[in-house]
C-alpha atoms as a printed R data frame, in Angstrom:
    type eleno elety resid chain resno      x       y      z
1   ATOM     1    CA   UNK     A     1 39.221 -34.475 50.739
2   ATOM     2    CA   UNK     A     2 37.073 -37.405 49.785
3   ATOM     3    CA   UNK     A     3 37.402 -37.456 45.677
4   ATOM     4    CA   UNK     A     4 35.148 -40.505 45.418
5   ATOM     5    CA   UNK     A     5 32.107 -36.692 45.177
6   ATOM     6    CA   UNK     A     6 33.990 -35.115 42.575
7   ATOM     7    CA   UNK     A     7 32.719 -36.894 39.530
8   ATOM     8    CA   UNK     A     8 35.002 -37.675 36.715
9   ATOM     9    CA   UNK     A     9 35.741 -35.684 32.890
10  ATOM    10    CA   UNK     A    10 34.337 -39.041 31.718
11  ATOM    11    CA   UNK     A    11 31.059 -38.978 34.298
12  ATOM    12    CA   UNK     A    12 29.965 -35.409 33.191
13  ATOM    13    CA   UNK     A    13 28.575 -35.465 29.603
14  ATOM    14    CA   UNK     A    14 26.576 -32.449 28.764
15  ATOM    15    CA   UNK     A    15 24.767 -31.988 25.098
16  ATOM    16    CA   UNK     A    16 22.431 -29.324 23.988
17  ATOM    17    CA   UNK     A    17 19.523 -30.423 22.765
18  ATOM    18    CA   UNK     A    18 15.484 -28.852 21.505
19  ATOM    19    CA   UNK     A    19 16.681 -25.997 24.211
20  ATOM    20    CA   UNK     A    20 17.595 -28.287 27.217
21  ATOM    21    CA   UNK     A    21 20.579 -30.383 27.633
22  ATOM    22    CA   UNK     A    22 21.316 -33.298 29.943
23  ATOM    23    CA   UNK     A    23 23.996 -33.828 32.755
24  ATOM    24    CA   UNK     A    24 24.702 -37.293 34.071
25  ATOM    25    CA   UNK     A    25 26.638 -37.381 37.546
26  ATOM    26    CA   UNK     A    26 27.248 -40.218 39.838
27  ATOM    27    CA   UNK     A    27 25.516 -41.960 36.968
28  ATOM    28    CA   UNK     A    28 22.202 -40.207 37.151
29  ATOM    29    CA   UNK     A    29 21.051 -38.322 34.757
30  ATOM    30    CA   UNK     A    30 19.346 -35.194 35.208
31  ATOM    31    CA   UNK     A    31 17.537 -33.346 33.004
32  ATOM    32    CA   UNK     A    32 17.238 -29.370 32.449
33  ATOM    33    CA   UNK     A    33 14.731 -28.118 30.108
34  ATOM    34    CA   UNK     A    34 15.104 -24.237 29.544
35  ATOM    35    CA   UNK     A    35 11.635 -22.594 31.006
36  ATOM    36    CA   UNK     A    36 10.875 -19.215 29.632
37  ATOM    37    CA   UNK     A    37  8.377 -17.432 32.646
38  ATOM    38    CA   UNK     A    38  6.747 -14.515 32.177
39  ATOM    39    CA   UNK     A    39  5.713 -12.271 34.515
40  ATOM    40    CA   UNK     A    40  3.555  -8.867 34.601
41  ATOM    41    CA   UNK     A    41  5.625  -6.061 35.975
42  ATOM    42    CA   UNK     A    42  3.149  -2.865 36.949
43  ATOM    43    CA   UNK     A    43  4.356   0.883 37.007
44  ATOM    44    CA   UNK     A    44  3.677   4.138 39.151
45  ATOM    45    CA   UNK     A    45  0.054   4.823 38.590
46  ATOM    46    CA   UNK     A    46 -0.874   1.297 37.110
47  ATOM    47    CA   UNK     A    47 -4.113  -0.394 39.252
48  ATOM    48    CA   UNK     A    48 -3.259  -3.313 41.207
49  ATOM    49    CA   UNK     A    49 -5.148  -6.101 40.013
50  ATOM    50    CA   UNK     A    50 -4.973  -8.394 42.936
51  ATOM    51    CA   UNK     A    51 -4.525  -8.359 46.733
52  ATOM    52    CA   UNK     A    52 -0.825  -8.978 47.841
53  ATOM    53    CA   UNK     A    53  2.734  -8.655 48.113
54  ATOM    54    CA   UNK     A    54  5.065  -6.792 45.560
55  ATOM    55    CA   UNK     A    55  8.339  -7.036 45.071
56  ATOM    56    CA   UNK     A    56 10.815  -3.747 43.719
57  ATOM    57    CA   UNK     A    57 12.774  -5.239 41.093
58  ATOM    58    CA   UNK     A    58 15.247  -3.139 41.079
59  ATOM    59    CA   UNK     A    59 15.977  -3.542 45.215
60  ATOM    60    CA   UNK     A    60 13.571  -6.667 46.876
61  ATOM    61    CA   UNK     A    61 11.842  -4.746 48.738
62  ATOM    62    CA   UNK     A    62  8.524  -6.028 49.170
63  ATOM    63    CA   UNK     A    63  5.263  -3.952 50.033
64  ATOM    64    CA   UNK     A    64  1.960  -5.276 50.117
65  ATOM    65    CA   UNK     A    65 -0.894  -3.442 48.230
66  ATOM    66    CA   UNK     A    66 -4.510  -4.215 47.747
67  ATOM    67    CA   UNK     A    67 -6.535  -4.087 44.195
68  ATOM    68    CA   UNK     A    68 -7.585  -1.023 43.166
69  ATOM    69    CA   UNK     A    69 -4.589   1.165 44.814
70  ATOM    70    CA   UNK     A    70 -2.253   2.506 42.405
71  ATOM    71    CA   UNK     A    71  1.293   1.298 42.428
72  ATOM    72    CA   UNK     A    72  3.162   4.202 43.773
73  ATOM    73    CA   UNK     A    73  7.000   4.657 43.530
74  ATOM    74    CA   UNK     A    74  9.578   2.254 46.133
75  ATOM    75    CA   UNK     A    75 10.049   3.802 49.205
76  ATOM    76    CA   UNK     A    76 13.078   2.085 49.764
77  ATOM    77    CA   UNK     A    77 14.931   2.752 46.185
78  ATOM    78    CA   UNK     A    78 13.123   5.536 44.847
79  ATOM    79    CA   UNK     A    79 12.205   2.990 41.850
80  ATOM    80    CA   UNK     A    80 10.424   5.377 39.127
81  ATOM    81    CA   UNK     A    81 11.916   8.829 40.275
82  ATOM    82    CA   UNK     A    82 15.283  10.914 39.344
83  ATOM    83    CA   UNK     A    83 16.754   9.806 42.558
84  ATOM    84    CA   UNK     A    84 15.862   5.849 41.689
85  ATOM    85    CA   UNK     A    85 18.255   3.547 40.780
86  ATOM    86    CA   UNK     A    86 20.016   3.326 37.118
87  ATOM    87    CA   UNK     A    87 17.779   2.677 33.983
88  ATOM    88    CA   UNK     A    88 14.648   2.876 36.876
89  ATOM    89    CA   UNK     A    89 14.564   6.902 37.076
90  ATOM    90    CA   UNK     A    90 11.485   6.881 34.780
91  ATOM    91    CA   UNK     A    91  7.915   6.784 35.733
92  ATOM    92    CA   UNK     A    92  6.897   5.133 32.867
93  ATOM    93    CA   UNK     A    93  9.442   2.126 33.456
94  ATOM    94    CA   UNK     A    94  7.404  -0.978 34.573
95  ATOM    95    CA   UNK     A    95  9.262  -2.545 38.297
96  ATOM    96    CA   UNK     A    96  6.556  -4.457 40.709
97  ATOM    97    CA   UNK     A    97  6.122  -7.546 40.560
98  ATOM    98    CA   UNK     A    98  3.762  -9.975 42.132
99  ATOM    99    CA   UNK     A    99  5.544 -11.750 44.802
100 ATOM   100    CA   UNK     A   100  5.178 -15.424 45.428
């Protein structure tokens, strides 16, 4: 086991700071700044605003629909049924979400 990777008590210093902190290791420092993202999840019967890809929160499965369908429930989880997965058994409960 080569140690010489596992830095040091002394070479990891960590502080919190205007909601990032810092982390120096192998004496570089690196910087980590907390990034809130928000992103639009869509329902059964919402429109679909753009052409592409969605992904099922609650499972990854990814189906493609094009703008102006309606979001339908997940054919592989049941998303937005009784038979979907915990807290997702709802129709009203939002779960697409634009993939990449």
């Amino acid at each position: 086991m080569n140690l010489g990777s596992i830095p040091s008590p002394r070479a990891i210093k960590t502080r919190v700071e205007r909601r990032g902190f810092c982390v120096w290791w192998k004496w570089v420092r690196i910087d980590f700044v907390t990034m809130i993202l928000i992103k639009t999840l869509y329902k059964i019967g919402d429109v679909v605003p753009e052409d592409g890809m969605y992904l099922c929160v609650p499972c990854s499965f990814v189906q493609e629909f094009k703008a102006g369908e309606l979001f339908t429930t997940c054919i592989a989880c049941y998303a937005g049924t009784s038979m979907g997965p915990e807290d997702y058994t709802e129709e009203h409960v939002d779960f697409w979400e634009k993939f990449a």
